[in-house]
Short mmCIF file of C-alpha atoms and ligand atoms in Angstrom, two decimals:
data_model
loop_
_atom_site.label_atom_id
_atom_site.label_comp_id
_atom_site.label_asym_id
_atom_site.label_seq_id
_atom_site.Cartn_x
_atom_site.Cartn_y
_atom_site.Cartn_z
CA MET G 1 103.80 101.21 84.29
CA GLU G 2 103.63 102.55 80.74
CA ASN G 3 101.39 105.55 80.14
CA CYS G 4 100.77 106.12 83.83
CA ILE G 5 101.27 109.83 84.54
CA PHE G 6 102.16 109.29 88.22
CA CYS G 7 104.66 106.51 87.33
CA LYS G 8 106.23 109.13 85.04
CA ILE G 9 106.27 111.74 87.76
CA ALA G 10 107.79 109.14 90.20
CA ALA G 11 110.50 108.41 87.61
CA GLY G 12 111.22 112.12 87.05
CA ILE G 13 110.15 111.96 83.39
CA ILE G 14 107.38 114.49 84.11
CA PRO G 15 108.48 117.28 86.47
CA SER G 16 106.66 117.97 89.72
CA SER G 17 106.89 120.27 92.66
CA LYS G 18 108.38 117.84 95.12
CA VAL G 19 107.70 118.05 98.85
CA TYR G 20 109.30 114.77 99.95
CA GLU G 21 110.89 111.81 98.27
CA ASP G 22 112.62 108.62 99.31
CA GLU G 23 113.20 105.21 97.62
CA LYS G 24 109.55 104.09 98.18
CA ILE G 25 107.34 107.18 98.02
CA LEU G 26 107.00 110.62 96.48
CA ALA G 27 104.96 113.64 97.73
CA PHE G 28 104.39 116.52 95.33
CA ARG G 29 102.00 119.49 95.00
CA ASP G 30 98.77 118.91 93.16
CA ILE G 31 98.59 120.72 89.84
CA ASN G 32 95.04 121.81 90.56
CA PRO G 33 95.05 122.67 94.28
CA GLN G 34 91.74 122.54 96.16
CA ALA G 35 93.10 123.95 99.42
CA PRO G 36 95.98 126.37 100.20
CA VAL G 37 98.12 123.31 100.72
CA HIS G 38 97.30 120.34 98.48
CA VAL G 39 99.90 117.57 98.24
CA LEU G 40 99.66 114.13 96.76
CA VAL G 41 101.56 111.20 98.23
CA ILE G 42 102.16 108.21 95.99
CA PRO G 43 103.94 104.91 96.09
CA LYS G 44 106.63 104.79 93.46
CA LYS G 45 105.51 101.26 92.67
CA HIS G 46 102.36 101.20 90.60
CA ILE G 47 99.21 100.32 92.51
CA ALA G 48 96.00 101.32 90.77
CA SER G 49 93.87 102.40 93.71
CA VAL G 50 92.83 101.60 97.31
CA ASP G 51 90.86 98.74 95.75
CA LYS G 52 94.15 97.04 94.90
CA ILE G 53 95.64 97.07 98.43
CA THR G 54 96.48 93.53 99.55
CA ALA G 55 98.33 91.72 102.28
CA GLU G 56 101.31 91.70 99.86
CA ASN G 57 101.55 95.46 99.40
CA SER G 58 99.99 96.82 102.54
CA SER G 59 103.36 97.45 104.25
CA LEU G 60 103.93 100.12 101.58
CA ILE G 61 100.63 101.67 102.45
CA ALA G 62 101.54 101.64 106.15
CA TYR G 63 104.89 103.26 105.17
CA ILE G 64 103.02 106.04 103.31
CA PHE G 65 100.87 106.77 106.43
CA GLU G 66 103.98 106.68 108.67
CA ASN G 67 105.34 109.46 106.49
CA ILE G 68 102.23 111.59 106.06
CA PRO G 69 102.73 113.59 109.28
CA ASN G 70 106.24 114.59 108.16
CA VAL G 71 105.00 115.40 104.60
CA ALA G 72 102.28 117.63 106.03
CA LYS G 73 104.81 119.34 108.26
CA ILE G 74 107.28 119.94 105.40
CA ALA G 75 104.42 121.31 103.26
CA GLY G 76 103.81 123.88 105.89
CA ILE G 77 100.61 122.58 107.47
CA THR G 78 100.34 123.49 111.14
CA ASN G 79 96.66 123.24 112.14
CA GLY G 80 95.35 119.95 110.85
CA TYR G 81 94.73 118.31 107.52
CA ARG G 82 92.46 115.91 105.65
CA VAL G 83 93.71 112.78 103.88
CA ILE G 84 91.59 111.52 101.03
CA SER G 85 91.96 108.78 98.39
CA ASN G 86 89.42 108.71 95.62
CA CYS G 87 88.79 105.12 94.46
CA GLY G 88 87.04 104.35 91.22
CA PRO G 89 84.52 106.15 89.04
CA ASP G 90 81.90 107.07 91.61
CA ALA G 91 84.60 108.69 93.76
CA CYS G 92 85.88 110.62 90.69
CA GLN G 93 89.30 109.01 90.72
CA THR G 94 90.99 110.55 87.56
CA VAL G 95 94.49 109.14 87.86
CA PRO G 96 94.64 105.30 88.22
CA HIS G 97 97.76 105.29 90.31
CA LEU G 98 97.14 105.15 94.08
CA HIS G 99 97.49 108.59 95.67
CA PHE G 100 96.57 110.19 98.93
CA HIS G 101 95.48 113.84 98.85
CA ILE G 102 96.69 115.91 101.82
CA LEU G 103 94.63 119.03 102.13
CA GLY G 104 95.18 121.78 104.63
CA GLY G 105 96.41 125.31 105.25
CA ALA G 106 92.92 126.69 106.04
CA PRO G 107 89.67 125.41 107.59
CA LEU G 108 88.11 122.88 105.19
CA ALA G 109 84.50 122.27 104.32
CA GLU G 110 82.71 120.19 106.96
CA LYS G 111 81.08 117.91 104.39
CA MET G 112 83.21 115.52 102.40
CA ALA G 113 80.73 114.56 99.66
P1 DGP W 1 91.94 112.08 91.71
O1 DGP W 1 90.72 112.78 91.16
O2 DGP W 1 91.77 111.68 93.15
O3 DGP W 1 92.38 110.94 90.80
O4 DGP W 1 93.09 113.13 91.74
C1 DGP W 1 94.12 113.29 90.78
C2 DGP W 1 94.82 114.57 91.08
O5 DGP W 1 96.03 114.60 90.37
C3 DGP W 1 94.07 115.85 90.68
O6 DGP W 1 93.81 116.59 91.90
C4 DGP W 1 94.99 116.59 89.81
C5 DGP W 1 96.34 115.88 90.00
N1 DGP W 1 97.17 115.78 88.80
C6 DGP W 1 96.80 115.25 87.64
N2 DGP W 1 97.82 115.33 86.78
C7 DGP W 1 98.84 115.92 87.41
C8 DGP W 1 100.18 116.30 87.09
O7 DGP W 1 100.63 116.04 85.95
N3 DGP W 1 100.96 116.87 88.05
C9 DGP W 1 100.45 117.13 89.26
N4 DGP W 1 101.28 117.76 90.13
N5 DGP W 1 99.21 116.82 89.66
C10 DGP W 1 98.43 116.21 88.73
#
Protein backbone atom coordinates (compact mmCIF):
# COMPACT_ATOMS: atom_id res chain seq x y z
CA MET A 1 0.00 0.00 0.00
CA GLU A 2 1.33 3.38 -1.04
CA ASN A 3 2.76 5.57 1.72
CA CYS A 4 2.63 2.81 4.32
CA ILE A 5 5.96 2.75 6.14
CA PHE A 6 5.68 -0.93 7.10
CA CYS A 7 4.73 -1.92 3.53
CA LYS A 8 7.94 -0.14 2.48
CA ILE A 9 9.93 -2.00 5.14
CA ALA A 10 8.33 -5.29 4.02
CA ALA A 11 9.33 -4.51 0.42
CA GLY A 12 12.90 -3.63 1.45
CA ILE A 13 12.50 -0.01 0.27
CA ILE A 14 13.15 1.19 3.83
CA PRO A 15 15.89 -0.78 5.61
CA SER A 16 15.26 -2.55 8.90
CA SER A 17 17.13 -4.72 11.35
CA LYS A 18 15.60 -8.04 10.35
CA VAL A 19 15.12 -10.86 12.84
CA TYR A 20 13.10 -13.24 10.65
CA GLU A 21 11.59 -13.14 7.19
CA ASP A 22 9.67 -15.50 4.94
CA GLU A 23 7.24 -15.06 2.07
CA LYS A 24 4.36 -14.03 4.34
CA ILE A 25 5.79 -12.18 7.33
CA LEU A 26 8.68 -10.03 8.51
CA ALA A 27 10.06 -9.52 12.02
CA PHE A 28 12.38 -6.58 12.66
CA ARG A 29 13.70 -4.60 15.60
CA ASP A 30 11.67 -1.58 16.72
CA ILE A 31 13.39 1.73 16.00
CA ASN A 32 12.37 2.99 19.45
CA PRO A 33 12.83 -0.03 21.74
CA GLN A 34 10.83 -0.11 24.96
CA ALA A 35 12.51 -3.23 26.35
CA PRO A 36 15.98 -4.78 25.92
CA VAL A 37 14.45 -6.88 23.13
CA HIS A 38 11.69 -5.19 21.14
CA VAL A 39 10.71 -6.78 17.84
CA LEU A 40 7.78 -6.06 15.55
CA VAL A 41 6.14 -8.85 13.55
CA ILE A 42 4.11 -7.81 10.52
CA PRO A 43 2.25 -9.49 7.70
CA LYS A 44 3.77 -8.43 4.37
CA LYS A 45 0.24 -7.99 3.04
CA HIS A 46 -1.28 -4.74 4.22
CA ILE A 47 -3.84 -5.11 7.00
CA ALA A 48 -4.49 -1.87 8.88
CA SER A 49 -4.96 -3.19 12.40
CA VAL A 50 -6.45 -5.94 14.57
CA ASP A 51 -9.79 -4.30 13.82
CA LYS A 52 -9.46 -5.45 10.20
CA ILE A 53 -8.93 -9.13 10.95
CA THR A 54 -11.60 -11.20 9.20
CA ALA A 55 -12.38 -14.83 8.38
CA GLU A 56 -10.68 -14.18 5.02
CA ASN A 57 -7.31 -13.09 6.44
CA SER A 58 -7.22 -14.79 9.84
CA SER A 59 -5.09 -17.70 8.60
CA LEU A 60 -2.29 -15.16 8.12
CA ILE A 61 -2.76 -14.00 11.70
CA ALA A 62 -2.58 -17.61 12.88
CA TYR A 63 0.59 -17.98 10.83
CA ILE A 64 2.12 -14.96 12.59
CA PHE A 65 1.37 -16.51 15.98
CA GLU A 66 2.73 -19.88 14.89
CA ASN A 67 6.00 -18.07 14.18
CA ILE A 68 6.19 -15.78 17.22
CA PRO A 69 7.90 -18.38 19.47
CA ASN A 70 10.64 -18.83 16.88
CA VAL A 71 11.00 -15.07 16.36
CA ALA A 72 11.35 -14.56 20.12
CA LYS A 73 13.97 -17.29 20.26
CA ILE A 74 15.97 -15.89 17.33
CA ALA A 75 15.80 -12.43 18.94
CA GLY A 76 17.47 -13.85 22.03
CA ILE A 77 14.54 -13.98 24.44
CA THR A 78 14.91 -16.83 26.93
CA ASN A 79 12.69 -16.02 29.91
CA GLY A 80 9.29 -14.95 28.60
CA TYR A 81 7.86 -12.13 26.58
CA ARG A 82 4.81 -9.94 26.05
CA VAL A 83 2.92 -9.69 22.76
CA ILE A 84 1.00 -6.47 22.19
CA SER A 85 -0.92 -4.99 19.28
CA ASN A 86 -2.11 -1.42 19.63
CA CYS A 87 -5.35 -0.91 17.72
CA GLY A 88 -6.66 2.55 16.95
CA PRO A 89 -6.27 6.01 18.49
CA ASP A 90 -7.09 5.21 22.12
CA ALA A 91 -4.48 2.45 22.08
CA CYS A 92 -1.92 4.87 20.56
CA GLN A 93 -1.47 2.95 17.31
CA THR A 94 0.93 5.13 15.31
CA VAL A 95 1.58 2.95 12.26
CA PRO A 96 -1.60 1.80 10.50
CA HIS A 97 -0.21 -1.53 9.34
CA LEU A 98 -0.96 -4.47 11.64
CA HIS A 99 2.01 -5.29 13.85
CA PHE A 100 2.63 -7.31 16.96
CA HIS A 101 5.19 -5.99 19.43
CA ILE A 102 7.29 -8.71 21.10
CA LEU A 103 8.86 -7.32 24.25
CA GLY A 104 11.30 -9.16 26.46
CA GLY A 105 14.86 -9.55 27.61
CA ALA A 106 14.13 -8.33 31.16
CA PRO A 107 11.25 -8.35 33.66
CA LEU A 108 8.49 -6.10 32.28
CA ALA A 109 6.13 -3.78 34.15
CA GLU A 110 3.21 -5.61 35.74
CA LYS A 111 0.66 -3.08 34.47
CA MET A 112 -0.11 -2.91 30.77
CA ALA A 113 -1.98 0.40 30.72
P1 LIG B 1 2.42 1.45 17.49
O1 LIG B 1 2.43 2.62 18.40
O2 LIG B 1 1.86 0.21 18.15
O3 LIG B 1 1.76 1.77 16.16
O4 LIG B 1 3.95 1.11 17.21
C1 LIG B 1 4.65 1.46 16.08
C2 LIG B 1 6.08 1.13 16.35
O5 LIG B 1 6.78 1.19 15.13
C3 LIG B 1 6.80 2.08 17.29
O6 LIG B 1 7.21 1.35 18.46
C4 LIG B 1 8.01 2.57 16.53
C5 LIG B 1 8.08 1.63 15.36
N1 LIG B 1 8.54 2.24 14.13
C6 LIG B 1 7.98 3.31 13.50
N2 LIG B 1 8.65 3.59 12.37
C7 LIG B 1 9.64 2.65 12.27
C8 LIG B 1 10.67 2.41 11.32
O7 LIG B 1 10.81 3.11 10.31
N3 LIG B 1 11.51 1.36 11.57
C9 LIG B 1 11.37 0.58 12.67
N4 LIG B 1 12.27 -0.41 12.82
N5 LIG B 1 10.42 0.77 13.59
C10 LIG B 1 9.56 1.81 13.39
